[in-house]
mmCIF file of C-alpha atoms in Angstrom:
data_model
loop_
_atom_site.group_PDB
_atom_site.id
_atom_site.type_symbol
_atom_site.label_atom_id
_atom_site.label_comp_id
_atom_site.label_asym_id
_atom_site.label_seq_id
_atom_site.Cartn_x
_atom_site.Cartn_y
_atom_site.Cartn_z
ATOM 1 C CA MET A 1 152.338 55.926 119.938
ATOM 2 C CA THR A 2 155.129 55.929 117.351
ATOM 3 C CA VAL A 3 158.235 57.874 118.392
ATOM 4 C CA LEU A 4 159.996 59.900 115.695
ATOM 5 C CA GLY A 5 163.648 60.703 116.305
ATOM 6 C CA ALA A 6 165.418 63.882 115.249
ATOM 7 C CA ARG A 7 166.700 62.293 112.051
ATOM 8 C CA ALA A 8 163.238 61.097 111.018
ATOM 9 C CA LEU A 9 161.786 64.547 111.743
ATOM 10 C CA GLY A 10 164.610 66.182 109.832
ATOM 11 C CA ARG A 11 164.034 64.059 106.746
ATOM 12 C CA ALA A 12 160.287 64.726 106.862
ATOM 13 C CA THR A 13 160.882 68.472 107.079
ATOM 14 C CA LEU A 14 163.453 68.436 104.280
ATOM 15 C CA ALA A 15 161.080 66.508 102.024
ATOM 16 C CA ARG A 16 158.248 68.965 102.608
ATOM 17 C CA GLN A 17 160.554 71.960 102.215
ATOM 18 C CA PHE A 18 161.704 70.721 98.771
ATOM 19 C CA LEU A 19 165.207 70.266 100.200
ATOM 20 C CA LEU A 20 165.547 66.532 99.615
ATOM 21 C CA ASP A 21 164.706 66.823 95.922
ATOM 22 C CA ARG A 22 164.342 70.084 94.055
ATOM 23 C CA ALA A 23 160.729 70.487 93.012
ATOM 24 C CA ARG A 24 159.592 71.012 89.436
ATOM 25 C CA VAL A 25 156.846 73.512 90.216
ATOM 26 C CA PRO A 26 156.345 77.192 89.386
ATOM 27 C CA ALA A 27 157.746 79.684 91.867
ATOM 28 C CA LEU A 28 154.231 80.842 92.772
ATOM 29 C CA ASP A 29 153.225 77.305 93.751
ATOM 30 C CA ALA A 30 156.408 76.944 95.804
ATOM 31 C CA VAL A 31 155.784 80.192 97.709
ATOM 32 C CA ALA A 32 152.258 79.005 98.447
ATOM 33 C CA HIS A 33 153.352 75.523 99.542
ATOM 34 C CA LEU A 34 156.046 76.955 101.842
ATOM 35 C CA CYS A 35 153.485 79.324 103.417
ATOM 36 C CA GLY A 36 155.695 82.172 102.309
ATOM 37 C CA LEU A 37 159.394 82.920 102.607
ATOM 38 C CA GLN A 38 161.097 84.998 105.276
ATOM 39 C CA ALA A 39 162.057 88.173 103.442
ATOM 40 C CA GLN A 40 163.300 90.982 105.651
ATOM 41 C CA GLU A 41 166.557 90.670 103.688
ATOM 42 C CA PRO A 42 165.177 91.379 100.192
ATOM 43 C CA GLN A 43 167.486 89.120 98.158
ATOM 44 C CA GLU A 44 167.318 86.052 100.400
ATOM 45 C CA PRO A 45 164.085 84.557 98.959
ATOM 46 C CA PHE A 46 165.861 84.116 95.627
ATOM 47 C CA VAL A 47 168.442 81.824 97.235
ATOM 48 C CA GLY A 48 165.674 80.062 99.147
ATOM 49 C CA LEU A 49 163.877 79.200 95.916
ATOM 50 C CA TRP A 50 167.082 78.363 94.043
ATOM 51 C CA SER A 51 167.860 75.754 96.701
ATOM 52 C CA ARG A 52 164.379 74.248 96.378
ATOM 53 C CA LEU A 53 163.355 74.450 92.729
ATOM 54 C CA HIS A 54 164.665 72.849 89.567
ATOM 55 C CA ALA A 55 165.993 75.443 87.102
ATOM 56 C CA PHE A 56 164.698 78.432 89.091
ATOM 57 C CA ALA A 57 165.096 81.743 87.234
ATOM 58 C CA PRO A 58 165.216 84.922 89.378
ATOM 59 C CA ALA A 59 163.134 86.829 86.851
ATOM 60 C CA GLU A 60 160.215 84.521 87.622
ATOM 61 C CA LEU A 61 160.006 85.780 91.205
ATOM 62 C CA SER A 62 160.575 89.399 90.195
ATOM 63 C CA ASP A 63 157.721 89.101 87.716
ATOM 64 C CA LEU A 64 155.451 87.706 90.424
ATOM 65 C CA LEU A 65 156.179 90.771 92.569
ATOM 66 C CA THR A 66 155.602 93.314 89.812
ATOM 67 C CA GLY A 67 152.574 91.333 88.631
ATOM 68 C CA ARG A 68 151.094 91.485 92.164
ATOM 69 C CA ALA A 69 150.813 87.713 92.506
ATOM 70 C CA VAL A 70 153.110 87.769 95.544
ATOM 71 C CA VAL A 71 153.633 90.544 98.079
ATOM 72 C CA ARG A 72 156.081 91.546 100.774
ATOM 73 C CA THR A 73 154.225 92.198 104.016
ATOM 74 C CA HIS A 74 154.502 91.944 107.793
ATOM 75 C CA LEU A 75 152.845 88.712 108.827
ATOM 76 C CA MET A 76 154.195 85.676 110.696
ATOM 77 C CA ARG A 77 156.080 86.677 113.865
ATOM 78 C CA ARG A 78 155.765 90.341 112.756
ATOM 79 C CA THR A 79 158.565 89.766 110.276
ATOM 80 C CA VAL A 80 158.482 90.636 106.599
ATOM 81 C CA HIS A 81 157.409 87.626 104.558
ATOM 82 C CA LEU A 82 157.026 87.073 100.857
ATOM 83 C CA VAL A 83 153.609 85.425 100.467
ATOM 84 C CA THR A 84 151.071 84.928 97.728
ATOM 85 C CA ALA A 85 148.498 87.666 97.323
ATOM 86 C CA ASP A 86 145.728 85.181 98.137
ATOM 87 C CA ASP A 87 147.387 84.130 101.394
ATOM 88 C CA ALA A 88 148.089 87.720 102.427
ATOM 89 C CA LEU A 89 144.404 88.587 102.063
ATOM 90 C CA ALA A 90 143.168 85.387 103.728
ATOM 91 C CA TRP A 91 145.576 85.382 106.684
ATOM 92 C CA ARG A 92 146.085 89.041 107.554
ATOM 93 C CA ALA A 93 143.067 89.568 109.828
ATOM 94 C CA ARG A 94 143.934 86.428 111.815
ATOM 95 C CA HIS A 95 147.326 88.001 112.622
ATOM 96 C CA ASP A 96 146.040 91.471 113.586
ATOM 97 C CA THR A 97 146.016 91.018 117.371
ATOM 98 C CA MET A 98 149.438 89.364 117.419
ATOM 99 C CA LEU A 99 150.929 92.134 115.278
ATOM 100 C CA ARG A 100 149.608 94.821 117.605
ATOM 101 C CA GLN A 101 150.847 93.003 120.689
ATOM 102 C CA ARG A 102 154.322 92.541 119.261
ATOM 103 C CA VAL A 103 154.714 96.221 118.372
ATOM 104 C CA LEU A 104 153.412 97.166 121.817
ATOM 105 C CA GLY A 105 155.965 94.805 123.316
ATOM 106 C CA THR A 106 158.637 97.138 121.971
ATOM 107 C CA TYR A 107 156.891 100.512 122.272
ATOM 108 C CA ARG A 108 154.268 100.091 125.018
ATOM 109 C CA ALA A 109 155.208 103.285 126.844
ATOM 110 C CA ASP A 110 154.917 105.331 123.656
ATOM 111 C CA PHE A 111 151.308 104.208 123.170
ATOM 112 C CA ALA A 112 150.092 104.649 126.739
ATOM 113 C CA GLY A 113 146.559 106.048 126.513
ATOM 114 C CA ALA A 114 146.503 105.908 122.708
ATOM 115 C CA ASP A 115 143.405 104.701 120.860
ATOM 116 C CA LEU A 116 144.850 102.247 118.344
ATOM 117 C CA ASP A 117 141.619 101.939 116.395
ATOM 118 C CA GLU A 118 141.483 105.704 115.974
ATOM 119 C CA LEU A 119 145.120 105.748 114.878
ATOM 120 C CA ALA A 120 144.327 103.053 112.326
ATOM 121 C CA GLU A 121 141.477 105.104 110.869
ATOM 122 C CA ALA A 122 143.681 108.193 110.671
ATOM 123 C CA GLY A 123 146.429 106.237 108.946
ATOM 124 C CA ARG A 124 143.989 104.637 106.521
ATOM 125 C CA ALA A 125 142.659 108.088 105.588
ATOM 126 C CA VAL A 126 146.174 109.268 104.733
ATOM 127 C CA MET A 127 146.938 106.154 102.674
ATOM 128 C CA ALA A 128 143.611 106.296 100.810
ATOM 129 C CA ASP A 129 145.215 108.400 98.079
ATOM 130 C CA GLY A 130 147.197 105.330 96.969
ATOM 131 C CA GLU A 131 150.558 107.088 97.284
ATOM 132 C CA PRO A 132 153.375 104.857 98.600
ATOM 133 C CA ARG A 133 155.035 106.116 101.767
ATOM 134 C CA SER A 134 157.821 105.164 104.111
ATOM 135 C CA MET A 135 157.015 104.606 107.778
ATOM 136 C CA THR A 136 158.406 108.030 108.651
ATOM 137 C CA GLU A 137 156.459 109.789 105.895
ATOM 138 C CA LEU A 138 153.224 108.166 107.024
ATOM 139 C CA ALA A 139 153.804 109.065 110.663
ATOM 140 C CA ARG A 140 154.587 112.680 109.801
ATOM 141 C CA ALA A 141 151.558 112.931 107.526
ATOM 142 C CA LEU A 142 149.338 112.333 110.553
ATOM 143 C CA GLY A 143 150.669 115.570 112.060
ATOM 144 C CA ARG A 144 150.801 114.241 115.642
ATOM 145 C CA SER A 145 153.357 115.034 118.294
ATOM 146 C CA THR A 146 152.791 111.702 120.044
ATOM 147 C CA PRO A 147 153.629 108.905 119.721
ATOM 148 C CA PRO A 148 157.057 109.715 118.207
ATOM 149 C CA PRO A 149 157.422 109.100 114.453
ATOM 150 C CA ARG A 150 159.389 105.852 114.709
ATOM 151 C CA PRO A 151 157.004 103.878 116.952
ATOM 152 C CA LEU A 152 153.955 105.467 115.294
ATOM 153 C CA GLY A 153 155.148 104.543 111.816
ATOM 154 C CA GLU A 154 156.048 101.023 112.876
ATOM 155 C CA MET A 155 152.683 100.497 114.535
ATOM 156 C CA LEU A 156 150.823 101.723 111.477
ATOM 157 C CA VAL A 157 152.833 99.801 108.873
ATOM 158 C CA ALA A 158 153.534 96.579 110.759
ATOM 159 C CA ALA A 159 150.298 96.194 112.701
ATOM 160 C CA LEU A 160 147.371 98.576 112.283
ATOM 161 C CA LEU A 161 147.153 98.750 108.491
ATOM 162 C CA PRO A 162 147.473 95.776 106.105
ATOM 163 C CA MET A 163 150.322 97.043 103.938
ATOM 164 C CA THR A 164 152.662 95.756 101.278
ATOM 165 C CA GLN A 165 156.142 96.898 100.300
ATOM 166 C CA MET A 166 156.071 97.978 96.683
ATOM 167 C CA PRO A 167 158.592 96.986 94.034
ATOM 168 C CA PRO A 168 161.348 97.687 93.196
ATOM 169 C CA ARG A 169 161.943 96.589 96.805
ATOM 170 C CA GLY A 170 162.635 92.861 96.648
ATOM 171 C CA LEU A 171 163.392 92.572 92.928
ATOM 172 C CA TRP A 172 166.400 90.552 91.785
ATOM 173 C CA ARG A 173 169.726 92.335 92.260
ATOM 174 C CA THR A 174 167.916 95.595 93.003
ATOM 175 C CA LYS A 175 168.460 97.909 95.940
ATOM 176 C CA ALA A 176 165.477 100.044 96.893
ATOM 177 C CA GLY A 177 164.051 101.602 100.025
ATOM 178 C CA VAL A 178 160.795 100.522 101.637
ATOM 179 C CA ARG A 179 157.700 102.197 100.203
ATOM 180 C CA ASN A 180 154.400 101.008 101.643
ATOM 181 C CA VAL A 181 150.926 100.994 100.155
ATOM 182 C CA LEU A 182 147.661 99.544 101.421
ATOM 183 C CA LEU A 183 147.351 95.877 100.545
ATOM 184 C CA SER A 184 143.791 96.371 99.309
ATOM 185 C CA SER A 185 144.862 99.256 97.069
ATOM 186 C CA TRP A 186 147.760 97.305 95.557
ATOM 187 C CA LEU A 187 145.763 94.134 94.960
ATOM 188 C CA GLY A 188 142.380 95.643 94.166
ATOM 189 C CA ARG A 189 140.751 93.349 96.747
ATOM 190 C CA GLU A 190 139.858 93.795 100.381
ATOM 191 C CA VAL A 191 141.427 91.776 103.171
ATOM 192 C CA ASP A 192 139.162 88.929 104.284
ATOM 193 C CA PRO A 193 137.212 89.962 107.410
ATOM 194 C CA PRO A 194 137.830 88.197 110.737
ATOM 195 C CA SER A 195 135.848 84.981 111.182
ATOM 196 C CA GLY A 196 133.327 84.785 114.001
ATOM 197 C CA ASP A 197 133.392 80.984 113.972
ATOM 198 C CA ALA A 198 134.709 79.670 117.304
ATOM 199 C CA SER A 199 136.325 76.705 115.546
ATOM 200 C CA ASP A 200 138.727 79.182 113.883
ATOM 201 C CA PRO A 201 138.542 78.081 110.219
ATOM 202 C CA VAL A 202 141.392 80.379 109.211
ATOM 203 C CA GLY A 203 143.491 78.911 111.999
ATOM 204 C CA GLN A 204 142.635 75.408 110.800
ATOM 205 C CA ALA A 205 143.779 76.298 107.295
ATOM 206 C CA LEU A 206 147.022 77.681 108.715
ATOM 207 C CA VAL A 207 147.664 74.480 110.667
ATOM 208 C CA ARG A 208 147.020 72.282 107.617
ATOM 209 C CA ARG A 209 149.294 74.374 105.443
ATOM 210 C CA TYR A 210 151.973 74.489 108.124
ATOM 211 C CA LEU A 211 151.983 70.727 108.618
ATOM 212 C CA ALA A 212 152.169 70.167 104.851
ATOM 213 C CA ALA A 213 155.356 72.254 104.722
ATOM 214 C CA TYR A 214 156.924 71.750 108.173
ATOM 215 C CA GLY A 215 155.394 68.731 109.922
ATOM 216 C CA PRO A 216 155.257 66.558 111.878
ATOM 217 C CA ALA A 217 155.156 69.245 114.549
ATOM 218 C CA ALA A 218 153.977 70.116 118.032
ATOM 219 C CA SER A 219 151.521 72.912 118.707
ATOM 220 C CA ALA A 220 154.494 74.866 120.116
ATOM 221 C CA ASP A 221 156.153 74.587 116.705
ATOM 222 C CA VAL A 222 153.074 76.029 115.003
ATOM 223 C CA ARG A 223 153.136 78.923 117.457
ATOM 224 C CA ALA A 224 156.862 79.524 116.913
ATOM 225 C CA TRP A 225 156.323 79.699 113.158
ATOM 226 C CA CYS A 226 153.378 82.072 112.981
ATOM 227 C CA GLY A 227 153.522 83.878 116.336
ATOM 228 C CA LEU A 228 149.876 83.105 117.060
ATOM 229 C CA ALA A 229 149.048 81.695 120.473
ATOM 230 C CA GLY A 230 148.985 77.996 119.711
ATOM 231 C CA LEU A 231 145.730 77.952 117.746
ATOM 232 C CA PRO A 232 144.110 75.660 120.344
ATOM 233 C CA ALA A 233 140.550 75.995 119.035
ATOM 234 C CA ALA A 234 141.672 75.227 115.492
ATOM 235 C CA ILE A 235 143.714 72.205 116.519
ATOM 236 C CA SER A 236 140.901 70.900 118.708
ATOM 237 C CA ALA A 237 138.387 71.219 115.852
ATOM 238 C CA MET A 238 140.551 69.303 113.389
ATOM 239 C CA ARG A 239 142.047 66.568 115.586
ATOM 240 C CA GLU A 240 140.047 63.787 113.954
ATOM 241 C CA GLU A 241 141.665 64.487 110.587
ATOM 242 C CA LEU A 242 145.218 64.413 111.988
ATOM 243 C CA VAL A 243 147.575 61.634 113.046
ATOM 244 C CA THR A 244 149.812 61.892 116.096
ATOM 245 C CA PHE A 245 153.329 60.813 117.051
ATOM 246 C CA ARG A 246 155.766 61.508 119.867
ATOM 247 C CA ASP A 247 159.258 62.931 119.659
ATOM 248 C CA GLU A 248 162.139 61.695 121.780
ATOM 249 C CA ARG A 249 161.256 64.236 124.485
ATOM 250 C CA GLY A 250 157.718 62.878 124.724
ATOM 251 C CA ARG A 251 156.016 65.832 123.031
ATOM 252 C CA GLU A 252 152.910 65.121 120.992
ATOM 253 C CA LEU A 253 153.449 65.740 117.291
ATOM 254 C CA LEU A 254 150.602 66.445 114.880
ATOM 255 C CA ASP A 255 150.626 65.585 111.201
ATOM 256 C CA LEU A 256 148.564 65.113 108.071
ATOM 257 C CA PRO A 257 147.882 61.415 107.395
ATOM 258 C CA ASP A 258 149.274 61.303 103.861
ATOM 259 C CA ALA A 259 152.192 63.733 104.252
ATOM 260 C CA PRO A 260 155.664 62.382 103.382
ATOM 261 C CA ARG A 261 157.698 60.859 106.207
ATOM 262 C CA PRO A 262 160.783 59.426 104.500
ATOM 263 C CA ASP A 263 163.012 56.737 105.938
ATOM 264 C CA PRO A 264 165.521 58.390 108.312
ATOM 265 C CA ASP A 265 168.365 56.970 106.212
ATOM 266 C CA THR A 266 167.192 58.700 103.024
ATOM 267 C CA PRO A 267 170.211 60.524 101.527
ATOM 268 C CA ALA A 268 170.061 64.303 101.949
ATOM 269 C CA PRO A 269 172.050 66.392 99.448
ATOM 270 C CA VAL A 270 174.024 69.515 100.243
ATOM 271 C CA ARG A 271 171.798 72.579 100.357
ATOM 272 C CA PHE A 272 172.724 76.242 100.835
ATOM 273 C CA LEU A 273 170.067 78.139 102.810
ATOM 274 C CA PRO A 274 169.595 81.919 102.931
ATOM 275 C CA ALA A 275 169.513 84.054 106.058
ATOM 276 C CA PHE A 276 166.544 83.490 108.374
ATOM 277 C CA ASP A 277 165.231 80.530 106.387
ATOM 278 C CA ASN A 278 161.981 79.176 107.799
ATOM 279 C CA ALA A 279 163.176 75.592 107.385
ATOM 280 C CA ILE A 280 165.053 76.355 110.616
ATOM 281 C CA LEU A 281 163.082 79.214 112.170
ATOM 282 C CA GLY A 282 159.731 77.487 111.567
ATOM 283 C CA HIS A 283 159.999 75.257 114.662
ATOM 284 C CA HIS A 284 160.266 75.802 118.382
ATOM 285 C CA ASP A 285 162.381 72.664 118.632
ATOM 286 C CA ARG A 286 164.970 73.169 115.906
ATOM 287 C CA GLY A 287 166.949 70.060 116.817
ATOM 288 C CA ARG A 288 165.680 68.227 113.737
ATOM 289 C CA ILE A 289 168.011 70.348 111.589
ATOM 290 C CA ILE A 290 170.423 72.314 113.793
ATOM 291 C CA ASP A 291 172.438 71.392 116.897
ATOM 292 C CA ASP A 292 171.724 73.352 120.081
ATOM 293 C CA ALA A 293 175.313 74.600 120.060
ATOM 294 C CA HIS A 294 174.657 76.353 116.743
ATOM 295 C CA ARG A 295 171.084 77.497 117.390
ATOM 296 C CA GLY A 296 172.169 81.123 117.657
ATOM 297 C CA LEU A 297 173.186 81.135 114.008
ATOM 298 C CA SER A 298 169.551 80.810 112.990
ATOM 299 C CA VAL A 299 168.547 84.094 114.622
ATOM 300 C CA ALA A 300 171.745 85.995 113.833
ATOM 301 C CA GLY A 301 171.135 86.069 110.090
ATOM 302 C CA GLU A 302 173.910 83.622 109.217
ATOM 303 C CA ARG A 303 173.469 81.783 105.928
ATOM 304 C CA VAL A 304 173.993 78.085 106.498
ATOM 305 C CA VAL A 305 174.888 74.912 104.625
ATOM 306 C CA LEU A 306 173.016 71.659 105.197
ATOM 307 C CA LEU A 307 175.140 68.530 104.988
ATOM 308 C CA ASP A 308 173.410 65.185 105.518
ATOM 309 C CA GLY A 309 170.343 67.202 106.500
ATOM 310 C CA ARG A 310 171.949 69.228 109.289
ATOM 311 C CA VAL A 311 173.474 72.691 109.616
ATOM 312 C CA SER A 312 177.195 71.988 109.178
ATOM 313 C CA ALA A 313 178.675 75.268 107.886
ATOM 314 C CA THR A 314 177.973 78.920 107.237
ATOM 315 C CA TRP A 315 178.506 80.708 103.946
ATOM 316 C CA THR A 316 179.093 84.194 102.604
ATOM 317 C CA VAL A 317 179.633 85.644 99.159
ATOM 318 C CA ARG A 318 181.950 88.473 98.182
ATOM 319 C CA ASP A 319 183.333 89.548 94.813
ATOM 320 C CA GLY A 320 181.740 86.522 93.188
ATOM 321 C CA THR A 321 183.348 83.987 95.542
ATOM 322 C CA VAL A 322 181.273 81.825 97.860
ATOM 323 C CA THR A 323 183.171 81.148 101.086
ATOM 324 C CA VAL A 324 182.094 78.197 103.223
ATOM 325 C CA THR A 325 183.135 78.056 106.881
ATOM 326 C CA PRO A 326 182.678 74.553 108.326
ATOM 327 C CA LEU A 327 181.255 74.054 111.803
ATOM 328 C CA ARG A 328 182.783 70.570 111.903
ATOM 329 C CA ARG A 329 185.380 68.585 110.004
ATOM 330 C CA PHE A 330 184.442 67.570 106.449
ATOM 331 C CA SER A 331 185.325 64.257 104.883
ATOM 332 C CA PRO A 332 186.847 64.398 101.381
ATOM 333 C CA ALA A 333 183.438 63.441 99.959
ATOM 334 C CA ASP A 334 181.797 66.200 102.006
ATOM 335 C CA ARG A 335 184.243 68.802 100.686
ATOM 336 C CA THR A 336 183.614 67.719 97.111
ATOM 337 C CA ALA A 337 179.825 67.847 97.489
ATOM 338 C CA VAL A 338 179.911 71.236 99.225
ATOM 339 C CA ALA A 339 182.292 72.653 96.613
ATOM 340 C CA GLU A 340 180.146 71.462 93.714
ATOM 341 C CA GLN A 341 176.978 72.955 95.143
ATOM 342 C CA GLY A 342 178.857 76.132 96.097
ATOM 343 C CA GLN A 343 180.023 76.533 92.510
ATOM 344 C CA GLU A 344 176.444 76.309 91.307
ATOM 345 C CA LEU A 345 175.401 78.922 93.876
ATOM 346 C CA ALA A 346 178.226 81.258 92.844
ATOM 347 C CA ALA A 347 177.097 80.943 89.229
ATOM 348 C CA PHE A 348 173.488 81.642 90.172
ATOM 349 C CA LEU A 349 174.338 84.737 92.215
ATOM 350 C CA SER A 350 176.609 86.158 89.505
ATOM 351 C CA ASP A 351 174.464 85.349 86.468
ATOM 352 C CA HIS A 352 177.072 82.689 85.554
ATOM 353 C CA GLU A 353 180.009 85.087 85.596
ATOM 354 C CA HIS A 354 181.743 83.325 88.518
ATOM 355 C CA HIS A 355 182.078 79.780 89.838
ATOM 356 C CA HIS A 356 184.529 80.428 92.659
ATOM 357 C CA VAL A 357 184.248 78.582 95.984
ATOM 358 C CA ARG A 358 186.559 78.663 98.974
ATOM 359 C CA ILE A 359 186.199 76.268 101.881
ATOM 360 C CA ALA A 360 187.805 77.641 105.034
ATOM 361 C CA ALA A 361 189.646 75.530 107.581
ATOM 362 C CA ALA A 362 187.461 73.334 109.783
ATOM 363 C CA PRO A 363 187.467 73.803 113.556
ATOM 364 C CA ARG A 364 189.860 71.599 115.457
#
């Protein structure tokens, strides 16, 4: 069986993430292809699309949110993701059990003896009026003394009820609190019901979409991305349509036959990634893009810079200036490439008012 090294896996992932070459596709198609964008930090998806799309305009994504073509909702890993309306409706029921389990993992004692189905019905009755509410407002509207408002609101919004965060939350250069409304009310369509098919057709669709955007990958990588327990029935049902490889640790890797797997020596341009970008978080084994020594950056919300396809710096922006902090020494050519891309990012973030970049001293 062919062995794919970290560099080969990194190039394949970059190609599928639109990070080798910026794609010339509409933002809606990009969100769909990427299986959504991590979005608990509301402005980060704009940087994620700017790094991936040719001539991306922030207004395009804002219009998709106000036009209800994309939504902000709790989904993969119980984190807020920006996904297409179609994917939110198709995937939500498949994530229900995982979402409940993850909230219970934090608040199990608060829900001891509680009937979650009954709580869901009570919450749905409150939200039936179509009025947007915060988690706290929804919890208080139920008029219950237990569980406490914080865990009750989180369980209702993040797990029991398919919800979306309404604009202006998530619009370009806009600060707004979280106001939730039922997904079905916002979109005018009901969430797809759970499938009774043992071959897990929704899970199969998730695996195909994941591999198209993140593969080649192990089943553990699929689980790390979505939070679902490995999707074994789905993977078993679709094995004949997949090809397999091994990584350098001997793990089996699954892939779509015709998906891009570029030569490991394919040049990879500088790319600035937003906080919590799924290009890094979307794998259990993140070694294809980030060194183990820097793995903590990916869960700490640090924005990172890819140089030759690997995390090589972090970046921040303040007062119109993008500051890059290297994680290793840069060659003169590296500094030039990072500075040029940083200037473009500074212009994007400031609506072309600033082009300032500062590269801090490299570690010794």
